[in-house]
Amino acid sequence: MTTIKIWKHFPREDLYECYQCARCTGSCPAMQVAPAIGPRGAILKCLNLGHDEVVEDEKIWLCCTCNVCEDRCPQKIPISDLLVALRNSAARRGNIPSRLGVAIELLAKTGRSMIVHQLDEMRAHHGLAPLPPAPVEEVRKILKKTGLEEVVEI
Ligand code: SF4
Ligand code: SF4
């Protein structure tokens, strides 16, 4: 099993700077649309359970990396970096939500993460030219270099 050393990518000591005021969570858009893990919760769980437990929780994938939590944090803790580091660790262990796996597979095959039917017609309706072909080979090189090709069966 390949793992990523999360504390190389996020300063662990920053977790101890959090005084659990919940200002971050109160502004988190992910918390408003779904029972996400939340920025304050992510820190608390890492401290109490260890990150190995947290990366098993699919709710870490609901963060949209908007950075609002970090901007509002009085301690300036880089919380969205923590969520990204947790997801990287989860991905290396193969813990990727199936809907994301499908998007990555599509990306590798078509150079785009979703198929929009009648896209050219829609663009033409707005007076826009068709999109240029997606750079599939370039995308595949990126997937290979980032290790995603190994994580998701392509
Ligand atoms: S805003 Fe900062 S200090 Fe307050 S709970 Fe969130 S991470 Fe902790
Ligand atoms: S970066 Fe993620 S955790 Fe922070 S406010 Fe945005 S969605 Fe919430």
mmCIF file of C-alpha atoms and ligand atoms in Angstrom:
data_model
loop_
_atom_site.group_PDB
_atom_site.id
_atom_site.type_symbol
_atom_site.label_atom_id
_atom_site.label_comp_id
_atom_site.label_asym_id
_atom_site.label_seq_id
_atom_site.Cartn_x
_atom_site.Cartn_y
_atom_site.Cartn_z
ATOM 1 C CA MET A 1 0.000 0.000 0.000
ATOM 2 C CA THR A 2 1.367 3.405 -0.985
ATOM 3 C CA THR A 3 0.822 6.141 1.557
ATOM 4 C CA ILE A 4 1.671 9.781 1.571
ATOM 5 C CA LYS A 5 3.384 11.314 4.554
ATOM 6 C CA ILE A 6 0.728 13.875 5.314
ATOM 7 C CA TRP A 7 2.741 15.847 7.839
ATOM 8 C CA LYS A 8 5.319 16.600 5.144
ATOM 9 C CA HIS A 9 2.573 18.474 3.310
ATOM 10 C CA PHE A 10 0.842 20.144 6.243
ATOM 11 C CA PRO A 11 2.609 21.430 9.341
ATOM 12 C CA ARG A 12 1.303 19.174 12.104
ATOM 13 C CA GLU A 13 2.127 21.713 14.805
ATOM 14 C CA ASP A 14 -0.484 24.047 13.263
ATOM 15 C CA LEU A 15 -3.186 21.716 14.550
ATOM 16 C CA TYR A 16 -2.291 22.728 18.102
ATOM 17 C CA GLU A 17 -2.808 26.429 17.277
ATOM 18 C CA CYS A 18 -6.541 25.812 16.842
ATOM 19 C CA TYR A 19 -8.589 26.883 19.842
ATOM 20 C CA GLN A 20 -11.847 25.446 18.469
ATOM 21 C CA CYS A 21 -13.682 28.768 18.080
ATOM 22 C CA ALA A 22 -15.595 27.282 15.078
ATOM 23 C CA ARG A 23 -15.409 30.481 13.053
ATOM 24 C CA CYS A 24 -14.143 28.406 10.118
ATOM 25 C CA THR A 25 -16.977 25.894 10.260
ATOM 26 C CA GLY A 26 -19.586 28.640 10.582
ATOM 27 C CA SER A 27 -18.520 29.963 7.160
ATOM 28 C CA CYS A 28 -17.849 26.674 5.387
ATOM 29 C CA PRO A 29 -20.093 26.260 2.312
ATOM 30 C CA ALA A 30 -19.638 22.483 2.366
ATOM 31 C CA MET A 31 -21.243 22.391 5.818
ATOM 32 C CA GLN A 32 -24.266 24.234 4.459
ATOM 33 C CA VAL A 33 -25.060 21.754 1.703
ATOM 34 C CA ALA A 34 -24.123 18.440 3.312
ATOM 35 C CA PRO A 35 -22.975 16.947 6.599
ATOM 36 C CA ALA A 36 -19.325 17.503 5.647
ATOM 37 C CA ILE A 37 -16.528 16.839 8.097
ATOM 38 C CA GLY A 38 -15.960 20.607 8.415
ATOM 39 C CA PRO A 39 -12.693 22.433 8.984
ATOM 40 C CA ARG A 40 -12.889 22.518 12.788
ATOM 41 C CA GLY A 41 -13.996 18.879 12.826
ATOM 42 C CA ALA A 42 -11.110 17.855 10.564
ATOM 43 C CA ILE A 43 -8.597 19.365 12.961
ATOM 44 C CA LEU A 44 -10.285 17.900 16.016
ATOM 45 C CA LYS A 45 -10.513 14.438 14.473
ATOM 46 C CA CYS A 46 -6.865 14.503 13.385
ATOM 47 C CA LEU A 47 -5.897 15.369 16.945
ATOM 48 C CA ASN A 48 -8.199 12.884 18.629
ATOM 49 C CA LEU A 49 -8.245 9.962 16.212
ATOM 50 C CA GLY A 50 -5.155 10.466 14.066
ATOM 51 C CA HIS A 51 -5.228 11.137 10.346
ATOM 52 C CA ASP A 52 -5.345 7.426 9.466
ATOM 53 C CA GLU A 53 -8.935 7.358 10.723
ATOM 54 C CA VAL A 54 -9.897 10.641 9.089
ATOM 55 C CA VAL A 55 -8.804 9.605 5.573
ATOM 56 C CA GLU A 56 -11.335 6.771 5.734
ATOM 57 C CA ASP A 57 -14.165 9.299 5.986
ATOM 58 C CA GLU A 58 -15.666 10.095 2.586
ATOM 59 C CA LYS A 59 -16.890 13.447 3.906
ATOM 60 C CA ILE A 60 -13.403 14.922 3.484
ATOM 61 C CA TRP A 61 -14.160 15.006 -0.262
ATOM 62 C CA LEU A 62 -16.924 17.585 0.183
ATOM 63 C CA CYS A 63 -14.470 20.441 0.747
ATOM 64 C CA CYS A 64 -14.335 22.649 -2.363
ATOM 65 C CA THR A 65 -11.035 24.312 -1.307
ATOM 66 C CA CYS A 66 -12.626 27.770 -1.295
ATOM 67 C CA ASN A 67 -10.224 28.864 1.492
ATOM 68 C CA VAL A 68 -12.920 30.771 3.385
ATOM 69 C CA CYS A 69 -12.074 28.838 6.557
ATOM 70 C CA GLU A 70 -8.444 29.913 6.381
ATOM 71 C CA ASP A 71 -9.296 33.536 5.639
ATOM 72 C CA ARG A 72 -11.634 33.673 8.634
ATOM 73 C CA CYS A 73 -9.429 31.755 11.043
ATOM 74 C CA PRO A 74 -7.985 34.083 13.707
ATOM 75 C CA GLN A 75 -4.993 31.745 13.943
ATOM 76 C CA LYS A 76 -4.469 31.700 10.159
ATOM 77 C CA ILE A 77 -4.296 27.923 10.084
ATOM 78 C CA PRO A 78 -4.056 26.659 6.452
ATOM 79 C CA ILE A 79 -7.073 24.422 6.872
ATOM 80 C CA SER A 80 -7.870 23.799 3.209
ATOM 81 C CA ASP A 81 -4.269 22.569 2.817
ATOM 82 C CA LEU A 82 -5.062 20.056 5.545
ATOM 83 C CA LEU A 83 -8.143 18.860 3.667
ATOM 84 C CA VAL A 84 -6.115 18.531 0.447
ATOM 85 C CA ALA A 85 -3.348 16.628 2.254
ATOM 86 C CA LEU A 86 -5.953 14.287 3.783
ATOM 87 C CA ARG A 87 -7.497 13.658 0.375
ATOM 88 C CA ASN A 88 -4.113 13.019 -1.197
ATOM 89 C CA SER A 89 -3.470 10.465 1.507
ATOM 90 C CA ALA A 90 -6.907 8.917 0.981
ATOM 91 C CA ALA A 91 -6.354 8.750 -2.795
ATOM 92 C CA ARG A 92 -2.992 7.008 -2.378
ATOM 93 C CA ARG A 93 -4.830 4.352 -0.374
ATOM 94 C CA GLY A 94 -7.455 3.997 -3.089
ATOM 95 C CA ASN A 95 -10.153 5.733 -0.998
ATOM 96 C CA ILE A 96 -11.630 7.816 -3.796
ATOM 97 C CA PRO A 97 -15.408 8.238 -4.001
ATOM 98 C CA SER A 98 -16.717 6.277 -6.991
ATOM 99 C CA ARG A 99 -18.152 9.408 -8.635
ATOM 100 C CA LEU A 100 -14.652 10.927 -8.704
ATOM 101 C CA GLY A 101 -13.167 7.708 -10.046
ATOM 102 C CA VAL A 102 -15.595 7.908 -12.956
ATOM 103 C CA ALA A 103 -14.602 11.538 -13.616
ATOM 104 C CA ILE A 104 -10.893 10.643 -13.621
ATOM 105 C CA GLU A 105 -11.486 7.719 -15.965
ATOM 106 C CA LEU A 106 -13.373 10.005 -18.311
ATOM 107 C CA LEU A 107 -10.606 12.589 -18.070
ATOM 108 C CA ALA A 108 -8.043 9.984 -19.140
ATOM 109 C CA LYS A 109 -10.151 8.813 -22.049
ATOM 110 C CA THR A 110 -11.516 12.114 -23.342
ATOM 111 C CA GLY A 111 -9.419 14.869 -21.735
ATOM 112 C CA ARG A 112 -12.565 16.187 -20.028
ATOM 113 C CA SER A 113 -14.053 15.241 -16.663
ATOM 114 C CA MET A 114 -17.630 15.196 -17.904
ATOM 115 C CA ILE A 115 -19.538 14.808 -21.109
ATOM 116 C CA VAL A 116 -21.905 17.612 -21.988
ATOM 117 C CA HIS A 117 -24.305 16.531 -24.676
ATOM 118 C CA GLN A 118 -24.938 18.954 -27.542
ATOM 119 C CA LEU A 119 -22.161 21.216 -26.245
ATOM 120 C CA ASP A 120 -21.302 22.600 -29.683
ATOM 121 C CA GLU A 121 -24.971 23.354 -30.367
ATOM 122 C CA MET A 122 -25.302 25.134 -27.009
ATOM 123 C CA ARG A 123 -22.176 27.197 -27.647
ATOM 124 C CA ALA A 124 -23.352 28.040 -31.142
ATOM 125 C CA HIS A 125 -26.668 29.202 -29.641
ATOM 126 C CA HIS A 126 -24.645 31.773 -27.651
ATOM 127 C CA GLY A 127 -22.582 32.741 -30.691
ATOM 128 C CA LEU A 128 -19.519 30.794 -29.509
ATOM 129 C CA ALA A 129 -17.221 28.651 -31.639
ATOM 130 C CA PRO A 130 -16.879 24.927 -30.830
ATOM 131 C CA LEU A 131 -14.300 24.115 -28.157
ATOM 132 C CA PRO A 132 -10.921 22.926 -29.479
ATOM 133 C CA PRO A 133 -10.238 19.183 -29.017
ATOM 134 C CA ALA A 134 -9.205 18.294 -25.471
ATOM 135 C CA PRO A 135 -5.464 17.532 -25.085
ATOM 136 C CA VAL A 136 -5.950 13.875 -24.164
ATOM 137 C CA GLU A 137 -2.262 12.914 -24.387
ATOM 138 C CA GLU A 138 -1.216 15.854 -22.203
ATOM 139 C CA VAL A 139 -3.874 14.968 -19.649
ATOM 140 C CA ARG A 140 -2.721 11.340 -19.581
ATOM 141 C CA LYS A 141 0.870 12.472 -18.992
ATOM 142 C CA ILE A 142 -0.305 14.581 -16.033
ATOM 143 C CA LEU A 143 -2.331 11.676 -14.630
ATOM 144 C CA LYS A 144 0.730 9.448 -14.943
ATOM 145 C CA LYS A 145 3.075 11.976 -13.358
ATOM 146 C CA THR A 146 0.758 12.660 -10.429
ATOM 147 C CA GLY A 147 0.282 8.943 -9.803
ATOM 148 C CA LEU A 148 -3.470 9.067 -10.440
ATOM 149 C CA GLU A 149 -3.151 6.486 -13.184
ATOM 150 C CA GLU A 150 -2.055 3.948 -10.564
ATOM 151 C CA VAL A 151 -4.853 4.821 -8.163
ATOM 152 C CA VAL A 152 -7.714 4.603 -10.635
ATOM 153 C CA GLU A 153 -7.916 1.809 -13.181
ATOM 154 C CA ILE A 154 -7.672 3.473 -16.577
HETATM 155 S S1 SF4 B 1 -11.294 29.291 12.959
HETATM 156 FE FE1 SF4 B 1 -9.208 28.582 13.279
HETATM 157 S S2 SF4 B 1 -8.954 28.544 15.483
HETATM 158 FE FE2 SF4 B 1 -11.149 28.667 15.094
HETATM 159 S S3 SF4 B 1 -11.838 26.508 15.080
HETATM 160 FE FE3 SF4 B 1 -11.365 27.068 12.994
HETATM 161 S S4 SF4 B 1 -9.228 26.412 12.706
HETATM 162 FE FE4 SF4 B 1 -9.616 26.515 14.907
HETATM 163 S S1 SF4 B 2 -11.853 25.298 2.104
HETATM 164 FE FE1 SF4 B 2 -13.149 23.493 2.452
HETATM 165 S S2 SF4 B 2 -13.274 23.331 4.670
HETATM 166 FE FE2 SF4 B 2 -12.607 25.426 4.195
HETATM 167 S S3 SF4 B 2 -14.467 26.668 4.087
HETATM 168 FE FE3 SF4 B 2 -14.008 25.976 2.002
HETATM 169 S S4 SF4 B 2 -15.184 24.074 1.758
HETATM 170 FE FE4 SF4 B 2 -15.082 24.491 3.969
#
